[in-house]
PDB file of C-alpha atoms in Angstrom:
ATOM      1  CA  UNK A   1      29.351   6.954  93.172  1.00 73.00           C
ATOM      2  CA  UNK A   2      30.059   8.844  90.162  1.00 81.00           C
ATOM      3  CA  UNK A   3      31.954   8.785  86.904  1.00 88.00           C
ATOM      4  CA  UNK A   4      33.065  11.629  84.430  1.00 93.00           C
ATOM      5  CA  UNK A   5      33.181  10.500  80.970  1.00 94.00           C
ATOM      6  CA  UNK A   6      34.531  12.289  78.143  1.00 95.00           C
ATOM      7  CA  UNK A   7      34.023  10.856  74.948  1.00 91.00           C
ATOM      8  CA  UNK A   8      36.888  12.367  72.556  1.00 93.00           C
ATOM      9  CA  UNK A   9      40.423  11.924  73.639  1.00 93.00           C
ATOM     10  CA  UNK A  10      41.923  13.285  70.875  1.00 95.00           C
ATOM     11  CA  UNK A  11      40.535  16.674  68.918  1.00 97.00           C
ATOM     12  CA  UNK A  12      42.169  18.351  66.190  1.00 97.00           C
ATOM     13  CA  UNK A  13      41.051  21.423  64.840  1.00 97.00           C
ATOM     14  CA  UNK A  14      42.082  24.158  62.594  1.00 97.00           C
ATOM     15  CA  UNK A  15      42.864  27.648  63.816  1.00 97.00           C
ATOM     16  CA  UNK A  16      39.880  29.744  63.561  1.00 97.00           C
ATOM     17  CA  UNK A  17      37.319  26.801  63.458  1.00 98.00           C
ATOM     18  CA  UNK A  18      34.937  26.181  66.414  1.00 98.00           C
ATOM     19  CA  UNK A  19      35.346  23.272  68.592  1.00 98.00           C
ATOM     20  CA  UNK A  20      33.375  21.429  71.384  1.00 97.00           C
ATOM     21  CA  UNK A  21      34.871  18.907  73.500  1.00 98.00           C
ATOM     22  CA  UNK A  22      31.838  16.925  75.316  1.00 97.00           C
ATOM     23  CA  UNK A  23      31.457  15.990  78.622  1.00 97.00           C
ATOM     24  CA  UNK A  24      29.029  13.647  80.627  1.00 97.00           C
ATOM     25  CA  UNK A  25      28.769  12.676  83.995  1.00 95.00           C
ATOM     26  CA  UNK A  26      26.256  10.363  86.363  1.00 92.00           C
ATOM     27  CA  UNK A  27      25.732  10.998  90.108  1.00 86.00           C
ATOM     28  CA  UNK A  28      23.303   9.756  92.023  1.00 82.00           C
ATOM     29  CA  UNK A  29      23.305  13.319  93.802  1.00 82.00           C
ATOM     30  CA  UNK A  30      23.772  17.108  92.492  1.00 81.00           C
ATOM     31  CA  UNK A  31      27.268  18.102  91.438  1.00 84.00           C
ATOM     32  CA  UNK A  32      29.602  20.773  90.506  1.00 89.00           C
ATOM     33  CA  UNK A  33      30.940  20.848  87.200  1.00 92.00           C
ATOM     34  CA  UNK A  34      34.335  21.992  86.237  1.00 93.00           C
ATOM     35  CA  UNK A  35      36.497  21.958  82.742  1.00 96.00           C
ATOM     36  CA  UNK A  36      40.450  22.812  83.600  1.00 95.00           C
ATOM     37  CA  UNK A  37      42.799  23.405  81.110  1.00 95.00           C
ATOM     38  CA  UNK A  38      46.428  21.408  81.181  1.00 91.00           C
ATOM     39  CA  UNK A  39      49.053  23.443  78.549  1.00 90.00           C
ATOM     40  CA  UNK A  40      52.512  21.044  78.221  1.00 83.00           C
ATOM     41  CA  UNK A  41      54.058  21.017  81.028  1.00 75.00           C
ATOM     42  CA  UNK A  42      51.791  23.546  83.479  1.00 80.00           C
ATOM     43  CA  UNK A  43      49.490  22.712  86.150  1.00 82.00           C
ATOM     44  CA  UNK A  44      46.011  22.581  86.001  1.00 89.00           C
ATOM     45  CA  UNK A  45      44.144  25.763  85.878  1.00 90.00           C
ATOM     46  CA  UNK A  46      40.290  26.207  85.738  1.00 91.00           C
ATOM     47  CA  UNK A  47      38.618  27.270  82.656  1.00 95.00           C
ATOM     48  CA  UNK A  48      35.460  27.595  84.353  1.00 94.00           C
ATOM     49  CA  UNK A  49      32.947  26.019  86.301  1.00 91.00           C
ATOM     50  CA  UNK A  50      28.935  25.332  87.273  1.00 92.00           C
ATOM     51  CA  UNK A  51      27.901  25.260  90.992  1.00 86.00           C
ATOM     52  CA  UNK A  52      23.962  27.032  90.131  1.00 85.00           C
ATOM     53  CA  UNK A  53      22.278  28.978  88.347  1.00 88.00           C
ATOM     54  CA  UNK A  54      22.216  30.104  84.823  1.00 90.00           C
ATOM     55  CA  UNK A  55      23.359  26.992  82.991  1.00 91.00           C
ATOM     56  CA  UNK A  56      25.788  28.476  80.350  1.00 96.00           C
ATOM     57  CA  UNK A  57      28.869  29.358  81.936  1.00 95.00           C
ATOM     58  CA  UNK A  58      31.246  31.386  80.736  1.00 96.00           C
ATOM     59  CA  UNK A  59      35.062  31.244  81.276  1.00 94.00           C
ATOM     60  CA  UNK A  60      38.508  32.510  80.927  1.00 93.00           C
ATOM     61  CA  UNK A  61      39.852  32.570  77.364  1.00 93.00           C
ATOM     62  CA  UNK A  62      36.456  32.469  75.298  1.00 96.00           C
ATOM     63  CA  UNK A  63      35.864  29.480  76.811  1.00 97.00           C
ATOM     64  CA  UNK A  64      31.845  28.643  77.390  1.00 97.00           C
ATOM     65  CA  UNK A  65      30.182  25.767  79.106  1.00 98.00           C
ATOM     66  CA  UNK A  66      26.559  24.452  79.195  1.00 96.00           C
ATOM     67  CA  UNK A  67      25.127  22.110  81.786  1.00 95.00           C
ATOM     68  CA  UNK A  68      22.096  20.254  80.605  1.00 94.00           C
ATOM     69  CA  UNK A  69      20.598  18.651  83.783  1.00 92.00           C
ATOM     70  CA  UNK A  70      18.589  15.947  81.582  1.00 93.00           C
ATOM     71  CA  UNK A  71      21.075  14.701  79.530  1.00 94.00           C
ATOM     72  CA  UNK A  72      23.795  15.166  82.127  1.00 94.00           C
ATOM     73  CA  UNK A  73      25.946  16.570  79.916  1.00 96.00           C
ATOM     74  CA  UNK A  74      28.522  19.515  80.464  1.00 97.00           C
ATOM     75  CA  UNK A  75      30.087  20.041  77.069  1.00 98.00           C
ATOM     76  CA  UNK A  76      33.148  23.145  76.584  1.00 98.00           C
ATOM     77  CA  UNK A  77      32.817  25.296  73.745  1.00 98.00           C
ATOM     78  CA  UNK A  78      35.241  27.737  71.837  1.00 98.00           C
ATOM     79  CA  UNK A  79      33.960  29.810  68.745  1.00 97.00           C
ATOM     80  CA  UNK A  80      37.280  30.229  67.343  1.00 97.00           C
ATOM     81  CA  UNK A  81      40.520  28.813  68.784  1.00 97.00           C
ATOM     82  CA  UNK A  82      44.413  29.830  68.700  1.00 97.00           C
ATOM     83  CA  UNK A  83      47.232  27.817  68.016  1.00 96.00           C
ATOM     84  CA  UNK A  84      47.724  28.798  71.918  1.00 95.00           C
ATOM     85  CA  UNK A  85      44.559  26.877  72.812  1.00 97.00           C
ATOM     86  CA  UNK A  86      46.176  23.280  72.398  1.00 96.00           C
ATOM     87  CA  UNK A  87      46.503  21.544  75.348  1.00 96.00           C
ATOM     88  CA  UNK A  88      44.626  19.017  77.599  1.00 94.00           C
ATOM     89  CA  UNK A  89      41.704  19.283  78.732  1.00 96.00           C
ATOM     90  CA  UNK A  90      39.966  18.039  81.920  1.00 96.00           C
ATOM     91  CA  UNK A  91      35.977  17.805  82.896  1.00 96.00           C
ATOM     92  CA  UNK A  92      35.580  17.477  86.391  1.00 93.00           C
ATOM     93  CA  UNK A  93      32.652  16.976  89.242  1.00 90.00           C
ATOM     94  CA  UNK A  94      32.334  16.803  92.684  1.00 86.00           C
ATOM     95  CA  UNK A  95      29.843  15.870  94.982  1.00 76.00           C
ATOM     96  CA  UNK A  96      28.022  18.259  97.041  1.00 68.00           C
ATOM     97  CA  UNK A  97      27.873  16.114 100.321  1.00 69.00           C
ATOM     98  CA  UNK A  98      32.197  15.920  99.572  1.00 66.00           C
ATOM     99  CA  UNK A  99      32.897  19.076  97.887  1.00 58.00           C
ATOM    100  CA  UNK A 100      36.481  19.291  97.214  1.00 70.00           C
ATOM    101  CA  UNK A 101      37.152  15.684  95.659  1.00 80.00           C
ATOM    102  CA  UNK A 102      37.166  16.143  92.012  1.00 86.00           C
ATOM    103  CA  UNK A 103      36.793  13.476  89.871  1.00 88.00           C
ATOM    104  CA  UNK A 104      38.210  13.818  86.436  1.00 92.00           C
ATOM    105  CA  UNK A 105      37.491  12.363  83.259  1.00 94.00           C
ATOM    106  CA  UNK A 106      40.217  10.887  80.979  1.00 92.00           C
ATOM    107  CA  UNK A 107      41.156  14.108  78.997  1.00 94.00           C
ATOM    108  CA  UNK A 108      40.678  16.092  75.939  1.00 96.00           C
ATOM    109  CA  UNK A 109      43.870  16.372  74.192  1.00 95.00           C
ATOM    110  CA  UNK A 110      42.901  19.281  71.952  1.00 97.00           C
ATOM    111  CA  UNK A 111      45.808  20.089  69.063  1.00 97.00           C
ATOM    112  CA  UNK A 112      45.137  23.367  66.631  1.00 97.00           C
ATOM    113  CA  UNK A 113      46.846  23.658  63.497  1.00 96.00           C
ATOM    114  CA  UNK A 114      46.902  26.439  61.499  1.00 95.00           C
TER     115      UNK A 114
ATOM    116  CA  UNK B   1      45.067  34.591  91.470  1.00 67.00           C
ATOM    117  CA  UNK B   2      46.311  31.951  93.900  1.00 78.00           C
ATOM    118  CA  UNK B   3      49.512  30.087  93.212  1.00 86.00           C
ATOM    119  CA  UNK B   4      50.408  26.868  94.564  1.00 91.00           C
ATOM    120  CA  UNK B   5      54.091  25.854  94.074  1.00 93.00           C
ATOM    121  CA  UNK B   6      55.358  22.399  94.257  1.00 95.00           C
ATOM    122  CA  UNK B   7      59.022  21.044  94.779  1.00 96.00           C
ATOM    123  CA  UNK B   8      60.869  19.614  93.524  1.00 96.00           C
ATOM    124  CA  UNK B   9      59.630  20.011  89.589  1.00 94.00           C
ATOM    125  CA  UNK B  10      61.028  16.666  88.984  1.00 95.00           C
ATOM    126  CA  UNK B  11      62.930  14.154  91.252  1.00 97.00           C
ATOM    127  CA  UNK B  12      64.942  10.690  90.673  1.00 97.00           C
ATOM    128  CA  UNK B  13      65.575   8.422  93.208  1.00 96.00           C
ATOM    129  CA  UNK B  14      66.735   4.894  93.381  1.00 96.00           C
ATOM    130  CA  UNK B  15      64.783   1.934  94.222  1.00 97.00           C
ATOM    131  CA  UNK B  16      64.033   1.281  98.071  1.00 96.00           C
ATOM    132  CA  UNK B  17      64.590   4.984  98.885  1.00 97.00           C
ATOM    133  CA  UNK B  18      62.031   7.692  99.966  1.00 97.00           C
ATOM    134  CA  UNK B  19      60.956  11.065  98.260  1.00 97.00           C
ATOM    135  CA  UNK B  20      59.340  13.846  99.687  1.00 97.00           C
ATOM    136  CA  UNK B  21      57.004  16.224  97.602  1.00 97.00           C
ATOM    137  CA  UNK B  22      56.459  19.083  99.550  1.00 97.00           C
ATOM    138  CA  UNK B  23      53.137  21.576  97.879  1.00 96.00           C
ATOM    139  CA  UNK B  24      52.857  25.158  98.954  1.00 95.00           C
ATOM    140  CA  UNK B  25      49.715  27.825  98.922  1.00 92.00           C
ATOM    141  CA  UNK B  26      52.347  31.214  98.341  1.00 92.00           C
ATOM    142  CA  UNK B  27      49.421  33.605  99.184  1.00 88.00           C
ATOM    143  CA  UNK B  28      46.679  32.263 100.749  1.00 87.00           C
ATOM    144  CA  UNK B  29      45.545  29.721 103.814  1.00 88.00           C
ATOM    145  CA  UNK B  30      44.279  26.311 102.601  1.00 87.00           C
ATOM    146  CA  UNK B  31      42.630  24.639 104.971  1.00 82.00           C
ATOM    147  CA  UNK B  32      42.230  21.650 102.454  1.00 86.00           C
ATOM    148  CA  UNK B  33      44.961  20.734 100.189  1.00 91.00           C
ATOM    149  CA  UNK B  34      44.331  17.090  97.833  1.00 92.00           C
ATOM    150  CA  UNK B  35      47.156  14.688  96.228  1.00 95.00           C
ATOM    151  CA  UNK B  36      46.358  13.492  92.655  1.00 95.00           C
ATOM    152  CA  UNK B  37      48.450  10.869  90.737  1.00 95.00           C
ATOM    153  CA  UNK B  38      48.465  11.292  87.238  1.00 90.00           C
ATOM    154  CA  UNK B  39      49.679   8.529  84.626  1.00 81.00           C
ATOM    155  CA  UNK B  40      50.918   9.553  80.931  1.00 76.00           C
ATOM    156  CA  UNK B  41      47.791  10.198  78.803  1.00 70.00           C
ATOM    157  CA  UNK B  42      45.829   9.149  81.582  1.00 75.00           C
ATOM    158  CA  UNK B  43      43.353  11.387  83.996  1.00 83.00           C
ATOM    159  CA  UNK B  44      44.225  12.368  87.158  1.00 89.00           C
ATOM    160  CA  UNK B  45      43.565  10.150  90.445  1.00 92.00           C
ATOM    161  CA  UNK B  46      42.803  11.327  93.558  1.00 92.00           C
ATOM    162  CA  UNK B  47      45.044   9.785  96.282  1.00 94.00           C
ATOM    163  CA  UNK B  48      44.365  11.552  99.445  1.00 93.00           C
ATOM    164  CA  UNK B  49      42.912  14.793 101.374  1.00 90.00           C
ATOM    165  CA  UNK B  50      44.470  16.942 103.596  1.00 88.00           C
ATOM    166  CA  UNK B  51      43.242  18.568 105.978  1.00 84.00           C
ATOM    167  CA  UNK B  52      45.553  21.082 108.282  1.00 82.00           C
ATOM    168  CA  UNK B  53      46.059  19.153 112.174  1.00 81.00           C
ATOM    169  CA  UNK B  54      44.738  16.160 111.003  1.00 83.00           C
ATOM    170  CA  UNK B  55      45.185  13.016 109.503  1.00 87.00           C
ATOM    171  CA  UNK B  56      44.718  12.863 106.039  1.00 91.00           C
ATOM    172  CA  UNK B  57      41.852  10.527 104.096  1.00 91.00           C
ATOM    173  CA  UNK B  58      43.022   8.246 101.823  1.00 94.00           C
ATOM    174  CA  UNK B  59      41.087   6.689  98.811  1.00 92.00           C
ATOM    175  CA  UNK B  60      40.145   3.182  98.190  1.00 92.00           C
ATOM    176  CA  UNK B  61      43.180   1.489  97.290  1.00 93.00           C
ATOM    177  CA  UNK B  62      45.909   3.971  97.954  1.00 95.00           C
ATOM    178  CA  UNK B  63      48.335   2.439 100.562  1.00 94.00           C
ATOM    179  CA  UNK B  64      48.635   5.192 103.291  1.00 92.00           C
ATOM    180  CA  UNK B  65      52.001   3.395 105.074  1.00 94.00           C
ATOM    181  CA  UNK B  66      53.052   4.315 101.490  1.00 96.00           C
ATOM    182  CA  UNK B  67      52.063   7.447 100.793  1.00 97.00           C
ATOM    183  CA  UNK B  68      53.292   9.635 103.880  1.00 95.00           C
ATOM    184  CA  UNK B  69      51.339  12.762 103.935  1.00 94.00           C
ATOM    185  CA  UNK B  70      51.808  15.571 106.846  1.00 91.00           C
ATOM    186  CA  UNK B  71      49.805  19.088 106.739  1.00 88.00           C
ATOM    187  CA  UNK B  72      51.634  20.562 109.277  1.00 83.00           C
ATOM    188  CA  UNK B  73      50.407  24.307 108.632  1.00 89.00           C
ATOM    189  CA  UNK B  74      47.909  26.219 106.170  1.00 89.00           C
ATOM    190  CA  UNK B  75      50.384  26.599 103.726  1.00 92.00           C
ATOM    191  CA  UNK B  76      52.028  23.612 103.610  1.00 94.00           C
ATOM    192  CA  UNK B  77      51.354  19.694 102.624  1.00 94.00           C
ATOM    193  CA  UNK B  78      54.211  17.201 102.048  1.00 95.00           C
ATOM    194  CA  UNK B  79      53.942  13.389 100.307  1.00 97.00           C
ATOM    195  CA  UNK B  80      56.489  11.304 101.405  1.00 97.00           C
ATOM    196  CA  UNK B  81      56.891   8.339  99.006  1.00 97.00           C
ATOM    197  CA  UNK B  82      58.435   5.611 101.264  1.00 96.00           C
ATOM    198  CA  UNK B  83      60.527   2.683  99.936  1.00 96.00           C
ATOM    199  CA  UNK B  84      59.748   3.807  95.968  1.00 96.00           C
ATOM    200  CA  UNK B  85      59.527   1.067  93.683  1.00 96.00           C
ATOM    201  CA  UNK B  86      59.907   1.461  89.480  1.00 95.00           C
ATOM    202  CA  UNK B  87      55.847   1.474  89.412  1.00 94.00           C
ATOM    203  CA  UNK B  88      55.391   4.261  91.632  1.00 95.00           C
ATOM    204  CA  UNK B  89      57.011   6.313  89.005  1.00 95.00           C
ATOM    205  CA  UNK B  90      54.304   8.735  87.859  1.00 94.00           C
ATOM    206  CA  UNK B  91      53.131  12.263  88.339  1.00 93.00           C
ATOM    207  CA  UNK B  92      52.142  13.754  91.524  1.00 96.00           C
ATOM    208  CA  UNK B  93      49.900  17.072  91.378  1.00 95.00           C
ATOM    209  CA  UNK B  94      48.894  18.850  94.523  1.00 95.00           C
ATOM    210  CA  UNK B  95      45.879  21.224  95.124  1.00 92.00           C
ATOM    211  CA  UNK B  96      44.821  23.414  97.730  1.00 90.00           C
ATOM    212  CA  UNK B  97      42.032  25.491  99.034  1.00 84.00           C
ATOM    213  CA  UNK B  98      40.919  28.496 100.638  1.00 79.00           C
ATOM    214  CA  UNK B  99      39.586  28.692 103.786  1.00 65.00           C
ATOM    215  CA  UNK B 100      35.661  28.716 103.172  1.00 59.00           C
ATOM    216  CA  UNK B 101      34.109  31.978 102.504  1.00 46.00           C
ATOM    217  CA  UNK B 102      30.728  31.469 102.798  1.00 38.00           C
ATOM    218  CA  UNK B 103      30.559  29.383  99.591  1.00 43.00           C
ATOM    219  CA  UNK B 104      32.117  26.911  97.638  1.00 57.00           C
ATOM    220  CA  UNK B 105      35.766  27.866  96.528  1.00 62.00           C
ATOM    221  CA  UNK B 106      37.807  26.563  93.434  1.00 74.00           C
ATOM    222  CA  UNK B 107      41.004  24.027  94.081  1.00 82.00           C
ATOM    223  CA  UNK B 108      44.270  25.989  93.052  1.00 88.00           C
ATOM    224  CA  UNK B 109      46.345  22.936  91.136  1.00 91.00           C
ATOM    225  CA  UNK B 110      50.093  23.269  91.916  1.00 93.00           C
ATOM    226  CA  UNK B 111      52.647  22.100  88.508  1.00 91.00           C
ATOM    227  CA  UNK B 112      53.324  19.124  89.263  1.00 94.00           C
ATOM    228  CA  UNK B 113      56.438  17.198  90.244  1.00 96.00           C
ATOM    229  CA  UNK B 114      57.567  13.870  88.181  1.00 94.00           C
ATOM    230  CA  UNK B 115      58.805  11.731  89.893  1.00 96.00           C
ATOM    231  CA  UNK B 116      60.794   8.751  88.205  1.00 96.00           C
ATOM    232  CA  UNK B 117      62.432   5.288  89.970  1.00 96.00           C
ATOM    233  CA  UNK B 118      64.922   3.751  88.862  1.00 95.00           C
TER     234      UNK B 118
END
């Protein structure tokens, strides 16, 4: 079994200003780690994501991820975010012995103010 | 980059009736395509994979006489909510993926389609 957890649902944040929205996860086997993006009224779409390798990932948008194996942690960065960036955000894993069935944390609603 | 499309965007049906959600891969194959659920402010659930000529998997507590679902071709998957009730009122999000290329490929996430029950 595994769980996603994501330990801010709500984040505001200024335009400009840096923000991190965390991420953890437990599996009892090696996973791929995803963070999607949900704007009002859109489908998901994927910000970026860690199957192997280098362990800071970089996505779409500024966007930046690092996976930290021993503290199972997968938090999403963004130097400096847009008014545009506010929107929900999803962390996501699947197992390798199922790839394809994401499981999703509860959301990061993320709201930027100017 | 791959686009799924879902229809209808939004449905409302009466109590006791059925709805159909039909999710669409517009330029590629998907050999896989997944149903989530997703409740307001809430994450999204996965209900079911589908897989093209076969019968779909269902998850642990998702009633498959239900939830219809037919993947009658590689670009096409279809829910059918049977005999709706009030509390199935939610969101239903599709996804789909490529055929395999040798790796692991990313799920394409169609809009969505709300569907509410009086």
């Amino acid at each position: 079994a595994q769980s996603v957890t994501q330990l801010d649902s709500q984040v505001p944040v200024f335009e400009e200003a840096p923000v991190e929205l965390r991420c953890n996860y437990s599996s009892s086997v090696s996973v791929y780690l995803f963070w999607y993006v949900q704007y009002p009224n859109q489908g998901l779409q994927l910000l970026l994501k860690y199957l192997s390798g280098s362990t800071l990932v970089k996505g779409i948008n500024g966007f930046e991820a690092e996976f930290n194996k021993s503290q199972t942690s997968f938090h999403l960065r963004k130097p400096s975010v847009h008014i545009s960036d506010t929107a929900e955000y999803f962390c996501a894993v699947s197992n390798l012995n199922s790839w394809g069935k994401l499981q999703f944390g509860a959301g990061t609603q993320v709201v930027v103010t100017p | 980059g791959a686009v799924v499309s879902q229809h209808p965007s939004r449905v409302i049906c009466k109590s006791g009736t059925s709805v159909k959600i039909e999710c669409r891969s517009l330029d590629f194959q998907a050999t896989t395509m997944f149903w989530y659920r997703q409740f307001p402010k809430k994450s999204l659930m996965l209900m079911a994979t589908s897989n093209e000529g076969s019968k779909a998997t269902y998850e642990q507590g998702v009633e498959k006489d239900k939830f219809l679902i037919n993947h009658a071709s590689l670009t096409l998957s279809t829910l059918t909510v049977t005999s709706a009730h009030p509390e199935d009122s939610s969101f239903y999000i599709c996804s789909a993926t490529p055929r395999p290329r040798g790796g692991t490929d990313t799920q394409y996430f169609g809009p969505g389609t709300r569907l509410t029950v009086l």
